[in-house]
Short mmCIF file of C-alpha atoms in Angstrom, two decimals:
data_model
loop_
_atom_site.label_atom_id
_atom_site.label_comp_id
_atom_site.label_asym_id
_atom_site.label_seq_id
_atom_site.Cartn_x
_atom_site.Cartn_y
_atom_site.Cartn_z
CA GLY A 1253 222.14 -128.26 83.87
CA GLU A 1254 220.10 -128.22 80.68
CA LEU A 1255 222.24 -130.99 79.14
CA VAL A 1256 221.73 -133.12 82.25
CA ALA A 1257 217.98 -132.52 82.09
CA GLY A 1258 217.65 -132.92 78.33
CA TYR A 1259 219.49 -136.22 78.17
CA MET A 1260 218.61 -137.38 81.71
CA LEU A 1261 222.28 -137.91 82.52
CA THR A 1262 221.47 -138.34 86.21
CA LYS A 1263 218.40 -139.51 88.07
CA PRO A 1264 215.88 -136.68 88.58
CA ALA A 1265 215.46 -135.35 92.12
CA SER A 1266 211.69 -135.44 91.65
CA ARG A 1267 208.91 -135.78 89.07
CA THR A 1268 205.61 -133.90 88.91
CA ARG A 1269 202.63 -134.40 86.61
CA TRP A 1270 200.56 -131.31 85.86
CA GLN A 1271 196.98 -131.16 84.59
CA CYS A 1272 196.50 -128.04 82.49
CA ASP A 1273 193.21 -126.25 81.95
CA GLY A 1274 191.26 -129.27 83.18
CA ALA A 1275 191.75 -131.46 80.07
CA ALA A 1276 193.35 -134.90 80.42
CA ALA A 1277 195.18 -134.51 77.08
CA ASP A 1278 196.89 -131.35 78.38
CA GLU A 1279 199.31 -133.01 80.76
CA ILE A 1280 202.83 -131.79 81.39
CA VAL A 1281 205.41 -134.03 83.05
CA THR A 1282 208.36 -132.31 84.72
CA ASP A 1283 211.53 -133.95 86.00
CA PHE A 1284 213.55 -131.73 88.34
CA PHE A 1285 217.35 -131.99 88.51
CA ALA A 1286 219.56 -130.78 91.37
CA THR A 1287 222.26 -129.40 89.08
CA THR A 1288 224.45 -126.37 89.93
CA GLN A 1289 221.75 -124.18 88.41
CA PRO A 1290 218.58 -126.17 89.08
CA SER A 1291 216.96 -127.37 85.87
CA LEU A 1292 213.98 -129.32 84.64
CA ARG A 1293 212.95 -131.50 81.73
CA LEU A 1294 209.45 -130.80 80.47
CA GLU A 1295 207.44 -133.27 78.39
CA LEU A 1296 204.28 -132.06 76.67
CA GLY A 1297 202.50 -133.82 73.84
CA GLY A 1298 205.54 -135.77 72.65
CA ARG A 1299 207.80 -132.71 72.80
CA VAL A 1300 210.71 -132.43 75.23
CA ALA A 1301 212.17 -129.13 76.41
CA THR A 1302 214.53 -128.02 79.16
CA ALA A 1303 214.52 -124.96 81.40
CA SER A 1304 216.61 -123.47 84.19
CA LEU A 1305 215.59 -121.87 87.48
CA THR A 1306 215.58 -118.07 87.28
CA SER A 1307 214.81 -115.28 89.72
CA SER A 1308 211.17 -114.55 90.51
CA ALA A 1309 209.33 -112.42 93.05
CA SER A 1310 207.44 -115.49 94.28
CA GLY A 1311 207.42 -119.21 93.57
CA ALA A 1312 209.92 -120.99 91.32
CA ARG A 1313 210.20 -119.94 87.68
CA TYR A 1314 211.99 -122.09 85.11
CA ASP A 1315 212.77 -120.35 81.81
CA GLY A 1316 213.45 -122.21 78.58
CA ALA A 1317 214.10 -121.21 74.98
CA PHE A 1318 211.91 -118.90 72.90
CA GLY A 1319 209.98 -117.46 75.86
CA GLU A 1320 208.81 -120.82 77.21
CA PHE A 1321 208.47 -120.98 81.00
CA LEU A 1322 206.91 -122.87 83.87
CA TRP A 1323 206.18 -120.70 86.92
CA ILE A 1324 205.32 -122.79 89.98
CA LYS A 1325 203.51 -121.45 93.03
CA GLY A 1326 202.55 -124.25 95.42
CA ASP A 1327 200.31 -126.78 93.67
CA GLU A 1328 199.63 -124.46 90.73
CA ALA A 1329 201.75 -123.37 87.80
CA THR A 1330 201.56 -121.16 84.76
CA TYR A 1331 202.98 -122.61 81.55
CA ARG A 1332 203.85 -120.42 78.58
CA SER A 1333 204.36 -122.16 75.26
CA PRO A 1334 207.24 -121.25 72.94
CA ASP A 1335 204.93 -120.56 70.00
CA PRO A 1336 204.80 -117.02 68.57
CA GLU A 1337 201.48 -116.24 70.29
CA GLY A 1338 202.96 -117.18 73.67
CA GLN A 1339 199.77 -118.73 75.04
CA GLU A 1340 199.72 -119.12 78.83
CA THR A 1341 197.98 -122.08 80.47
CA THR A 1342 197.05 -122.64 84.12
CA CYS A 1343 198.09 -126.03 85.52
CA THR A 1344 197.60 -127.89 88.80
CA VAL A 1345 199.42 -130.87 90.24
CA ALA A 1346 197.73 -134.04 88.95
CA GLY A 1347 196.40 -136.28 91.69
#
């Protein structure tokens, strides 16, 4: 699934733009893929990453490499960067 998402080998099932912490420059674009294990491609500031759907108590959580994740609950999400500090950012669906 991550290869499909990373190289966009098929058309995404959907695309969502997220506005994070209220700043226009902090936008995340996610493309969701209906692979055997659902996956997503995440674009943030010129960087591309992939993540796969994992188990969560609520919402949909996609985990990537080095602790990076996007945890979606309705129109809100929490994004954790892969940097050593592991900063978490609150995001909402961009209108």
